[in-house]
Coordinates of C-alpha atoms and ligand atoms in Angstrom, one line a residue:
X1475 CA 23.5 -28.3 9.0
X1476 CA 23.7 -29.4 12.8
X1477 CA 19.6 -29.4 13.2
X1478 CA 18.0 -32.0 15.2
X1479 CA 15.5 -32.5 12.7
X1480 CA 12.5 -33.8 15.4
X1481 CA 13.0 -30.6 17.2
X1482 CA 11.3 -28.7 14.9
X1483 CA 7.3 -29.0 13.8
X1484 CA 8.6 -28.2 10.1
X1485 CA 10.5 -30.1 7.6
X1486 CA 14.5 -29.4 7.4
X1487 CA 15.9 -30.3 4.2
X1488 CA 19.8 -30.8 3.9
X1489 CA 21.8 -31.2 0.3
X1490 CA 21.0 -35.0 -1.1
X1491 CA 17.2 -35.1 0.5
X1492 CA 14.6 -35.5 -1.5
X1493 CA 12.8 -32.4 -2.4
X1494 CA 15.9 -30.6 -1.6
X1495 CA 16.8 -29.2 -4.7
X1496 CA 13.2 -27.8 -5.6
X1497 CA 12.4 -26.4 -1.9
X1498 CA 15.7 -23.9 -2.4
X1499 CA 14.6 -23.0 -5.5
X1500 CA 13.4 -19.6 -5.2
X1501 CA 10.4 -17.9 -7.6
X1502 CA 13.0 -16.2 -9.5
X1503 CA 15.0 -18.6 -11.3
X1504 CA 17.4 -16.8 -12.5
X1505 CA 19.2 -16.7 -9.1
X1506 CA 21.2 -19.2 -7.9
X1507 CA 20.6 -20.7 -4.1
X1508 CA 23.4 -23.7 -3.1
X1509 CA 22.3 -23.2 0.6
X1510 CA 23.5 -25.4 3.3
X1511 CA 19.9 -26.4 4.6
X1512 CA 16.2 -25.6 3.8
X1513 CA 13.6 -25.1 6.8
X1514 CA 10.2 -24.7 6.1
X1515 CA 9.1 -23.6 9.6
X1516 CA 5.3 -24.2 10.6
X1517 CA 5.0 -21.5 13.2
X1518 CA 7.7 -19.0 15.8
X1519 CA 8.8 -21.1 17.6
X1520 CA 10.3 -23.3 14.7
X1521 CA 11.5 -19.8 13.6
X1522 CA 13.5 -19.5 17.0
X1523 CA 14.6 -22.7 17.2
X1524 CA 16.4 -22.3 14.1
X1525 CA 18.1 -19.1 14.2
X1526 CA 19.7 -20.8 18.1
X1527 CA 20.6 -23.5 16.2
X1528 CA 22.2 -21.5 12.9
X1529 CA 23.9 -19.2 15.4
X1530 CA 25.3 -21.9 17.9
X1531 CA 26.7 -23.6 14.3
X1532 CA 28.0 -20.0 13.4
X1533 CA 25.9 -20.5 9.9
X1534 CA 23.3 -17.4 8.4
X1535 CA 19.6 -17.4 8.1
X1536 CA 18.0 -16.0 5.5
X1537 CA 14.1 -16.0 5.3
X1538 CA 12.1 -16.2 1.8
X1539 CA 9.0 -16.7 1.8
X1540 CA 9.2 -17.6 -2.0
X1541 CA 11.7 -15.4 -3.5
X1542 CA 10.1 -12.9 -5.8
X1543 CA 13.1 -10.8 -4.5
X1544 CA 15.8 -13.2 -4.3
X1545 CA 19.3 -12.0 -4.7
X1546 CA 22.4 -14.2 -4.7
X1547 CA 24.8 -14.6 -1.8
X1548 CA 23.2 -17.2 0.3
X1549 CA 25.7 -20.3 -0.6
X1550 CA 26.6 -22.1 2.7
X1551 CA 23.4 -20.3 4.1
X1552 CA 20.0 -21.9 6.0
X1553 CA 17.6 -20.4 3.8
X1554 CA 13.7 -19.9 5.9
X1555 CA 10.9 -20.7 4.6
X1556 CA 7.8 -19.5 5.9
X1557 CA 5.4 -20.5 3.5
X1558 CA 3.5 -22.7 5.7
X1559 CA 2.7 -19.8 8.2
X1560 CA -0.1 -18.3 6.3
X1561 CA -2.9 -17.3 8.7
X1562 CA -4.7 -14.2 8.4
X1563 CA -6.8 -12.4 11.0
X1564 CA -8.7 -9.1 10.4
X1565 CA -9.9 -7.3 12.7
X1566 CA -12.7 -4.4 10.7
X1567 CA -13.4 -2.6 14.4
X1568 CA -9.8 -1.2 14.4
X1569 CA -9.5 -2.1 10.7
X1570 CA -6.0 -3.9 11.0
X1571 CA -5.1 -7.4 9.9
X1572 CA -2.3 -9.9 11.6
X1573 CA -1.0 -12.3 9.0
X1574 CA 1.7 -15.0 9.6
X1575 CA 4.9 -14.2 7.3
X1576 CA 4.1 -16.5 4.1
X1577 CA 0.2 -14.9 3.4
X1578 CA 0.4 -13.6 0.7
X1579 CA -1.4 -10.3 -0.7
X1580 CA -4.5 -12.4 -2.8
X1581 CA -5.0 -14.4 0.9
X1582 CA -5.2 -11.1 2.7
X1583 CA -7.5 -9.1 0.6
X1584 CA -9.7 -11.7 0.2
X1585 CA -10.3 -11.7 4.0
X1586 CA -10.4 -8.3 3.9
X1587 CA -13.0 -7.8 1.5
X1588 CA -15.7 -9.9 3.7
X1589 CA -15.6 -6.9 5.9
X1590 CA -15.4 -4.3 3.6
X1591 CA -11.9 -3.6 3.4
X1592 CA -8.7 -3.4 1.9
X1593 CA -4.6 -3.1 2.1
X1594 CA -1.9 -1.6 0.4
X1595 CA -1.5 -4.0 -2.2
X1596 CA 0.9 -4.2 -5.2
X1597 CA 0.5 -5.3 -8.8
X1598 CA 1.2 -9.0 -7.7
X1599 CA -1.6 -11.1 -6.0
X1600 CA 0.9 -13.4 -4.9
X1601 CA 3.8 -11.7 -3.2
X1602 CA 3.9 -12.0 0.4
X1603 CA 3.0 -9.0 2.5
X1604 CA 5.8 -9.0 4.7
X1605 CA 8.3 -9.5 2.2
X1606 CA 6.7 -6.6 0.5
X1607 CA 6.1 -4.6 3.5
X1608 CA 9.6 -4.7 4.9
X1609 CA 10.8 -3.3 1.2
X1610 CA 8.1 -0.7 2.0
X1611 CA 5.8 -1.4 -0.7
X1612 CA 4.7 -0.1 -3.5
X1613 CA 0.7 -0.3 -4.0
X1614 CA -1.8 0.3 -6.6
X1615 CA -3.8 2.7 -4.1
X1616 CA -0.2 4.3 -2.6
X1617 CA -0.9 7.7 -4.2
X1618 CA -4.1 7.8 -2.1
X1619 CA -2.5 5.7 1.3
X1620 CA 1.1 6.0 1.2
X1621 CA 3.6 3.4 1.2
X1622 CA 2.6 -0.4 2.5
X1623 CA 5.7 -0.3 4.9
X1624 CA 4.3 2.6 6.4
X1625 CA 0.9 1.1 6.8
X1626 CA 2.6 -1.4 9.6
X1627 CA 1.1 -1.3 13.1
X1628 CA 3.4 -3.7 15.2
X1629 CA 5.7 -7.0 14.0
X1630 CA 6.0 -10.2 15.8
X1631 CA 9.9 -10.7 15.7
X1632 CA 12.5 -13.2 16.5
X1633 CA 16.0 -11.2 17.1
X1634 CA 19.3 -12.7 16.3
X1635 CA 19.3 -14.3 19.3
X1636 CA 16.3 -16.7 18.5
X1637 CA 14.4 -14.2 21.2
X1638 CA 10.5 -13.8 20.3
X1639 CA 8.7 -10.5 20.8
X1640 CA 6.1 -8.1 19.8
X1641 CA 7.2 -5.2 18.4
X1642 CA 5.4 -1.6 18.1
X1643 CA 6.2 2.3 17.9
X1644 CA 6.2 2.5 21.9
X1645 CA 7.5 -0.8 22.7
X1646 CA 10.9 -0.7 20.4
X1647 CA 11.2 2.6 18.2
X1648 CA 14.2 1.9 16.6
X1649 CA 13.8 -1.7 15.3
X1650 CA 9.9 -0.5 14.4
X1651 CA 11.6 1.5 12.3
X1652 CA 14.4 0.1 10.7
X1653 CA 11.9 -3.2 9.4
X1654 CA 9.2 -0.7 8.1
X1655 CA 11.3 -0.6 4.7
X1656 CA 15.1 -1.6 5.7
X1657 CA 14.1 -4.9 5.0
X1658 CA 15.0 -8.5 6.4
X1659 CA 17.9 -7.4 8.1
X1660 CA 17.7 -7.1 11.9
X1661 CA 15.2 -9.9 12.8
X1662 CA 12.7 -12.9 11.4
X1663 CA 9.6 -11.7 11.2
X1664 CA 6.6 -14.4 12.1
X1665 CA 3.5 -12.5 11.9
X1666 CA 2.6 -8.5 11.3
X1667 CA 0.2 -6.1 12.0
X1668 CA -1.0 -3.4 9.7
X1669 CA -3.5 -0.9 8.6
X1670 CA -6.8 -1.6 6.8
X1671 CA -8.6 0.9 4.6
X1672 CA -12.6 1.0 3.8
X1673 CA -12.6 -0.8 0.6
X1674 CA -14.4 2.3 -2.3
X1675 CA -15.8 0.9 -5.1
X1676 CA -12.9 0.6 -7.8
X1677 CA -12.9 0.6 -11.8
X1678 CA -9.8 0.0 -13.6
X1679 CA -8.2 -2.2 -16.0
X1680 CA -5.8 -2.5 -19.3
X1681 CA -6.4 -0.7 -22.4
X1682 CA -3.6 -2.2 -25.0
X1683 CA -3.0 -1.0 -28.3
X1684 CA 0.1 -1.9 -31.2
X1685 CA 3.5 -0.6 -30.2
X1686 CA 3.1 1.9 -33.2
X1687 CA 1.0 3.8 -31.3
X1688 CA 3.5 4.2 -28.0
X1689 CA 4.0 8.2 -28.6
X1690 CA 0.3 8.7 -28.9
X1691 CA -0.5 6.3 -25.6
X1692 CA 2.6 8.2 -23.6
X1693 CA 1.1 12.0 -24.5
X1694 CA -2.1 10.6 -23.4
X1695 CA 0.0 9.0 -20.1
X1696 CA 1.6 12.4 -19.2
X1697 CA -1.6 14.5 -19.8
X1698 CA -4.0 12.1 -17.0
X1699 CA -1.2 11.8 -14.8
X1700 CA -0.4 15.9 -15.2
X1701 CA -3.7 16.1 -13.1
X1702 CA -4.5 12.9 -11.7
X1703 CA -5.8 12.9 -8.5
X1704 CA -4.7 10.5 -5.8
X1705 CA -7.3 8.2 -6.0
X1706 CA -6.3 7.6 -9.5
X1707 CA -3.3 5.6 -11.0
X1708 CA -2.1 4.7 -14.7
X1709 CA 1.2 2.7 -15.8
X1710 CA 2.5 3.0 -19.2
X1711 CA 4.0 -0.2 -20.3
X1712 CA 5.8 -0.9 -23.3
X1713 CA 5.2 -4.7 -24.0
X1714 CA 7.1 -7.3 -25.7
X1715 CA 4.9 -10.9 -25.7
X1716 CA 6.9 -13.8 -26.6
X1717 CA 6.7 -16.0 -29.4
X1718 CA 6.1 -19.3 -27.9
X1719 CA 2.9 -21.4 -28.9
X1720 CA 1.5 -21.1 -25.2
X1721 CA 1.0 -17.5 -26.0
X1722 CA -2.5 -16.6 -27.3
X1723 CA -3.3 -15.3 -31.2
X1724 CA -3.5 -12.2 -30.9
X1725 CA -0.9 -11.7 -28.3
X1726 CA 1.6 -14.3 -29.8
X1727 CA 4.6 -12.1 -30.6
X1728 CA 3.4 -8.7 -30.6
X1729 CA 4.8 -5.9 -29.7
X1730 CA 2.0 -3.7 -27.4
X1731 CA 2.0 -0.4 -26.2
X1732 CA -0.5 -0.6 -22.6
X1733 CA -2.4 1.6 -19.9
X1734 CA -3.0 -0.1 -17.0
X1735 CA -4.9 2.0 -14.4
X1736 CA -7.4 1.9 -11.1
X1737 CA -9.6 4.6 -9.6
X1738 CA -10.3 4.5 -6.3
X1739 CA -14.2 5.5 -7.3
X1740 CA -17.0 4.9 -9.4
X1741 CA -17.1 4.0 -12.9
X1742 CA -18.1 7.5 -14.6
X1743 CA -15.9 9.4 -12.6
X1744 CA -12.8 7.1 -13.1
X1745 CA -13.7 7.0 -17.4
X1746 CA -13.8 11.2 -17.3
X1747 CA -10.7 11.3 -15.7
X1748 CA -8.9 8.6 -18.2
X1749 CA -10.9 10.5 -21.0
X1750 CA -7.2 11.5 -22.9
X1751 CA -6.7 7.7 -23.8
X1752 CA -10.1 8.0 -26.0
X1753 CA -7.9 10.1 -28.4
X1754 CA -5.8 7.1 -29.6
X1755 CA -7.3 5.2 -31.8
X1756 CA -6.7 1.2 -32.5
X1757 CA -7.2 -0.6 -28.9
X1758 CA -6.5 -4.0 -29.3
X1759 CA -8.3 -4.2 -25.6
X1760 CA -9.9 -2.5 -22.9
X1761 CA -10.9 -4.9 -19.8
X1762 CA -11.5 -1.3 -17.8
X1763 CA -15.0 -1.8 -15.9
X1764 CA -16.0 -1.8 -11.9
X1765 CA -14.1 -4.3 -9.9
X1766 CA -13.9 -5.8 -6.5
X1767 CA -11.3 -4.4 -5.1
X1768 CA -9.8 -8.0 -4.3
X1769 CA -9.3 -8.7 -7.7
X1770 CA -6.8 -5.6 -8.1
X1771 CA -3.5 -8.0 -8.8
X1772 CA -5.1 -9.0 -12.1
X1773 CA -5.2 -5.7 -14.0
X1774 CA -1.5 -6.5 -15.2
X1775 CA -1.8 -10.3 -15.7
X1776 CA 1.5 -10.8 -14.2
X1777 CA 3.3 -14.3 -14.3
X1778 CA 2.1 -16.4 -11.7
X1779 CA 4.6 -19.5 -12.4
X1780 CA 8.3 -18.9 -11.1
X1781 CA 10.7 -17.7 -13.8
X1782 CA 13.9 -16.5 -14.3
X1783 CA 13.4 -12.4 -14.1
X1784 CA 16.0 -9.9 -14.8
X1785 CA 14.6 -6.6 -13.2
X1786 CA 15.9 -2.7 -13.2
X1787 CA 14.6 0.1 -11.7
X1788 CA 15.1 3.4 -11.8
X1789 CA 13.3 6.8 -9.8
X1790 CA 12.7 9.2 -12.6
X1791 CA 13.1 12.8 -11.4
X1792 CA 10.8 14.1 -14.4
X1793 CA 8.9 13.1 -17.3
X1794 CA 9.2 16.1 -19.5
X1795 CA 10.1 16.1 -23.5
X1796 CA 13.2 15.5 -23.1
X1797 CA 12.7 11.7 -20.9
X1798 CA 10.3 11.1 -23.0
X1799 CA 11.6 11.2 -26.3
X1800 CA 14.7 9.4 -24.6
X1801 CA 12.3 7.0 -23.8
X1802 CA 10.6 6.6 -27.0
X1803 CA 13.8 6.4 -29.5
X1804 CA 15.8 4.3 -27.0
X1805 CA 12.3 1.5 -27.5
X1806 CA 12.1 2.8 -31.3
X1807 CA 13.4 -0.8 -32.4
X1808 CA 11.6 -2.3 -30.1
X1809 CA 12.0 -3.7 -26.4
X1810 CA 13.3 -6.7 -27.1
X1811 CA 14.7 -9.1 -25.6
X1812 CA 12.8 -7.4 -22.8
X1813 CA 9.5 -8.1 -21.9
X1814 CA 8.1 -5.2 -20.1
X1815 CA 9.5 -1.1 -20.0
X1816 CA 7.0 0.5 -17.6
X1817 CA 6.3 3.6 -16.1
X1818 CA 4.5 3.7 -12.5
X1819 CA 3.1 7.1 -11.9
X1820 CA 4.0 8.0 -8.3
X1821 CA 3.5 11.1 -6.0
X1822 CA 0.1 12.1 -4.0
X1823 CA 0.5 10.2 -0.6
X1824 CA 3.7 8.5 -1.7
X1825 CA 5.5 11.5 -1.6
X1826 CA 4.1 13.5 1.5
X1827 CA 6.9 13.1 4.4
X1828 CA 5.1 11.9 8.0
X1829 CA 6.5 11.9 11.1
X1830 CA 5.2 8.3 12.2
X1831 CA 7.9 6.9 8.7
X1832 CA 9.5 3.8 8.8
X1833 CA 12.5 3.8 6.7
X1834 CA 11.2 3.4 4.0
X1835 CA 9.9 7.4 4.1
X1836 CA 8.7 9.3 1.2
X1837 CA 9.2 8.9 -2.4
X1838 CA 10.0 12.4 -3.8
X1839 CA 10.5 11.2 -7.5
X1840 CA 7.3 11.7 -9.5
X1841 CA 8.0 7.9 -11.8
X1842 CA 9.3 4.9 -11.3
X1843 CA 10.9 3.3 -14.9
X1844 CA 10.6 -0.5 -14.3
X1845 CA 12.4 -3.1 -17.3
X1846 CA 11.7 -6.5 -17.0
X1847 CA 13.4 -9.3 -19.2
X1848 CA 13.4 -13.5 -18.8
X1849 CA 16.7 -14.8 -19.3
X1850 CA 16.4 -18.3 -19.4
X1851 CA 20.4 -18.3 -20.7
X1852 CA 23.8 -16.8 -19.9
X1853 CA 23.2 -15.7 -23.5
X1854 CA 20.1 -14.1 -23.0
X1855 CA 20.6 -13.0 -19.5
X1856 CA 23.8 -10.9 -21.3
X1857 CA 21.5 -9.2 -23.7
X1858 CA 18.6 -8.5 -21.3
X1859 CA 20.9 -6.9 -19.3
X1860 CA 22.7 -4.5 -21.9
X1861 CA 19.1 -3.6 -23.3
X1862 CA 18.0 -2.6 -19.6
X1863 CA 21.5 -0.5 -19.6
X1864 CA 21.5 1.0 -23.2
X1865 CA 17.6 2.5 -22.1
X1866 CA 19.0 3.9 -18.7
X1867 CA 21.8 5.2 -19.6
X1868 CA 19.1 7.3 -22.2
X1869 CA 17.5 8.4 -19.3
X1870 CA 20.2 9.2 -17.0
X1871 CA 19.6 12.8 -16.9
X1872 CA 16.1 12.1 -15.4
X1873 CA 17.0 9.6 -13.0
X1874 CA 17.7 10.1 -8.9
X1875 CA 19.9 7.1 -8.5
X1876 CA 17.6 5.9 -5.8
X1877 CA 15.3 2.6 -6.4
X1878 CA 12.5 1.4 -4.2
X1879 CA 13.9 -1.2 -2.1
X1880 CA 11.3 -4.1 -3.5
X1881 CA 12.5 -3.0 -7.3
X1882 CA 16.0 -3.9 -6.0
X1883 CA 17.7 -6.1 -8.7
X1884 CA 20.3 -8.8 -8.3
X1885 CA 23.5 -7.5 -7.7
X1886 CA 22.3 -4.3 -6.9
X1887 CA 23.1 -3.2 -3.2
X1888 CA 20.7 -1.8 -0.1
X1889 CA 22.5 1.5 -0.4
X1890 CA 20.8 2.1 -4.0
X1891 CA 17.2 2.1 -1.9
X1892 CA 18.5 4.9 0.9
X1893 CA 19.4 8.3 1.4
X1894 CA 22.4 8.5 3.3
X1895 CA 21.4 9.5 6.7
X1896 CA 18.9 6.9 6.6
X1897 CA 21.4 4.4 5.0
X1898 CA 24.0 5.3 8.3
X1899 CA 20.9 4.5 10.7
X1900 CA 19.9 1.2 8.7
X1901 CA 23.4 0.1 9.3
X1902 CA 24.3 1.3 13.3
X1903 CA 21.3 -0.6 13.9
X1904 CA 22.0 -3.6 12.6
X1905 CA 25.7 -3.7 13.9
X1906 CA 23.7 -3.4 17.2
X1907 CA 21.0 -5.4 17.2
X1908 CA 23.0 -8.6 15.2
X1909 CA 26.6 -8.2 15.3
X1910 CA 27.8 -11.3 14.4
X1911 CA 25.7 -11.2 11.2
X1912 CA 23.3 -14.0 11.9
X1913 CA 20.3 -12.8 9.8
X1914 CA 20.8 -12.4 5.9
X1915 CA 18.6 -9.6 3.9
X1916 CA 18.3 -10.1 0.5
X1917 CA 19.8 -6.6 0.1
X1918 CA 21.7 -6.7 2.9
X1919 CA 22.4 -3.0 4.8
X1920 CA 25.9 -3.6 5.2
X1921 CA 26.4 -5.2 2.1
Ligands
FAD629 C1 5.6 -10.1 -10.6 C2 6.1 -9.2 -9.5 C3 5.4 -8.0 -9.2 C4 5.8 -7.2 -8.1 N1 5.1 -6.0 -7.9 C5 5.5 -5.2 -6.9 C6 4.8 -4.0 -6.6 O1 3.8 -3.7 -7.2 N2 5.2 -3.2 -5.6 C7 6.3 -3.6 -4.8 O2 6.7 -2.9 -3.9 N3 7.0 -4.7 -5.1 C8 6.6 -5.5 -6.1 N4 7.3 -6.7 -6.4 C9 8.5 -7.0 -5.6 C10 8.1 -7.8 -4.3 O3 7.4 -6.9 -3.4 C11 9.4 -8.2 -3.7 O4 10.0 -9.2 -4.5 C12 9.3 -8.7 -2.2 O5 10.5 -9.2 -1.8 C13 8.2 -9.8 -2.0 O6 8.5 -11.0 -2.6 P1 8.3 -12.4 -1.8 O7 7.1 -12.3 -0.9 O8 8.5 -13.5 -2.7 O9 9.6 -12.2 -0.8 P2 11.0 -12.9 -0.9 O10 11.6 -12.5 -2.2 O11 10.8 -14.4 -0.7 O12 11.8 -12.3 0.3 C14 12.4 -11.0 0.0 C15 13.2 -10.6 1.2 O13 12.3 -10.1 2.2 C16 12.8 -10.4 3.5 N5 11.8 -11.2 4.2 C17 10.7 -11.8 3.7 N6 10.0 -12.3 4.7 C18 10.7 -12.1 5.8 C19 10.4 -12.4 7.2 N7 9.4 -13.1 7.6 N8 11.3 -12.0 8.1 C20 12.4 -11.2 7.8 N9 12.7 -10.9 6.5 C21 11.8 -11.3 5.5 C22 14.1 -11.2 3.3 O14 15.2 -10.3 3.4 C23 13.9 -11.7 1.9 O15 15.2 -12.0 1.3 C24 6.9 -7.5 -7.4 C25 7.7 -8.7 -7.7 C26 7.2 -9.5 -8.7 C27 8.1 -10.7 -9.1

């Protein structure tokens, strides 16, 4: 890679440096990076300096901040790092917050909370915002503020041309739109803008009992979320905890059945409304109490350390008998080699169209079915993968074919995240704005 390594604040990294081979590793190991250079940029104006130099050598950028979402397809590309840009501002009297493109969500509602506030979060403290944001982001609290992507106020951008700018509703409609949800593809994002909220009290938590119980735990599921309000929102995960020694007695091998669930409220009112799940008997564990509302992306204790994840997603278009008990036999024997089979309750705000939408839109399907497996092996990756199928396919009737953008899985393509029209739009735009190609989505729009 033709960069003038003393031109940029950052470090560049090119095949046979040391570090090399760990700073293109990306969070998910199970995708494979053999990029051509790594650039861990320290501010924008690194950022512009590499997409001129990239383009001038006719070579890609893609930007990661760590690669939660990596997909394959960058080999002979300069793969972005912005991890070191990590600055957040808030600002509580318009209630928005600027971050720098590798804060992360933990960094930003810690900062929120000293002023009484919060963000769109998801279930993962340390996901960046913009990489979640431009996949339009799916929060904890989205049934009661919509989707993150949504929640974006204005983007500090450099174009395909290694132009800076700031970007807003009035200033540039169209690429406002497109990178509220259409993801990385039409320019490098250094910092964005979005929309706080005035952090309520919250009470929520994991209430886990043996997978024997799953049909009892999913009747109590479907009878909260029949009536939930927006302020409220439960998961139903199917759990499969590995064997290993590292793994806690109980946990160590067992196979779980779990509600995980926040209420945007006080205690009493948030243990009425979850009152169904009392009916099961046999919890194993119930952490629910009142929480601060920065400590929302530890409800589901999700892995911290990078591993090699093999996700699916599908939008599930009902969760009547018939999904269920789809649901239920296809797990009978257990979810194994899986680790996870979750369902997200959606709807409330998340499904409301607004006018002011990004791409990213609405999400009209009531559930989102979410199947998680580590595939340290081919072997293994071969297995997770037919398990995720065989449990689809059972469900086929009750999916959309749509998948949020941010539960896009390797191999899958943008035009699984889109309805058409939009998809057309995603993709005029970005044979406009970068038509030689210079800036590399994960799910690219054309791809
Ligand atoms: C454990 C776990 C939990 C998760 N929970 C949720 C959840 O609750 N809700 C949800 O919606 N998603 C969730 N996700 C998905 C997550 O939001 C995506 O993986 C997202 O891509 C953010 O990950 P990242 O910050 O590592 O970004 P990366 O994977 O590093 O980047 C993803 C893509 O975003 C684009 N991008 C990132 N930064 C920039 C930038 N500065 N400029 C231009 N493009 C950029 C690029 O196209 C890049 O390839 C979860 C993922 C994991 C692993």
């Amino acid at each position: 890679m033709t960069i003038d390594k003393k031109a940029l604040k950052g470090r560049v990294l090119s095949p046979g440096d040391d570090g090399f081979e760990q700073a293109a590793l990306p969070w998910n190991r199970a995708v494979r990076q053999r990029v051509a250079a790594v650039v861990e940029a320290e501010d924008a104006a690194d950022v512009a300096a590499v997409v001129r130099r990239a383009a001038a050598a006719g070579l890609r950028v893609t930007t990661q901040p760590s690669g939660h979402g990596a997909a394959t397809g960058l080999d002979g590309e300069v793969l972005l790092r912005t991890s070191r840009m990590r600055a957040v501002e808030v600002r509580p009297a318009e209630r928005v917050a600027r971050v720098e493109a590798g804060a992360s969500w933990g960094e930003l509602l810690a900062a929120a909370a000293k002023h009484g506030l919060t963000g769109l979060a998801g279930s993962s403290p340390i996901v960046s915002v913009t990489g979640y944001s431009l996949g339009g982001g799916l929060s904890w609290f989205g049934r009661a503020w919509g989707l993150g992507g949504n929640a974006v106020r204005a983007l500090e951008v450099v174009d395909a041309e290694g132009v800076a700018s700031r970007v807003t509703a009035d200033s540039d409609p169209e690429l406002f739109w497109a990178l509220r949800g259409g993801g990385g593809d039409f320019a490098v994002v250094t910092a964005l803008e979005l929309e706080l909220f005035p952090a309520p009290r919250l009470y929520g938590g994991r209430v886990m009992w043996p997978a024997a119980r799953a049909a009892e735990v999913m009747a109590a599921f479907r009878e909260i979320t029949a009536t939930a309000p927006e302020e409220l929102t439960v998961w139903f995960t199917l759990v499969q905890f590995p064997p290993f020694p590292e793994v806690p007695e109980p946990l160590r091998g067992l196979a779980a059945v779990v509600v995980d669930a926040t209420f945007l409220g006080a205690a009493d009112a948030g243990r009425v409304l979850l009152r169904p799940l009392e009916s099961v008997p046999g919890a194993l564990l119930d952490t629910r109490d009142e929480l601060p509302v920065a400590e929302v992306g530890g409800i589901c204790a999700e892995p911290t350390e990078p591993m090699p994840a093999l996700l699916r997603g599908e939008l599930l278009t009902d969760l009547g008998d018939d999904a269920v008990s789809a649901l239920l036999e296809a797990a009978a024997e257990g979810i194994a080699p899986l680790a996870t089979v979750q369902v997200r309750h959606l709807g409330g705000a998340l499904a409301r169209p607004r006018q002011d939408a990004g791409a990213c839109g609405h999400l009209a399907e009531p559930y989102l079915l979410s199947m998680i497996g580590a595939a340290p092996a081919p072997e293994v990756a071969t297995a997770v993968t037919a398990r995720q199928d065989t449990i689809a396919a059972a469900l086929a009737a009750h999916t959309s074919g749509l998948k949020p953008f941010t539960f896009l899985a390797d191999g899958e393509s943008a035009a699984a995240a889109f309805p058409a029209d939009t998809l057309a739009r995603l993709r005029e735009i970005k044979r406009r704005r970068d038509p030689r190609g210079i800036l590399r989505s994960n799910y690219p729009v054309l791809g």
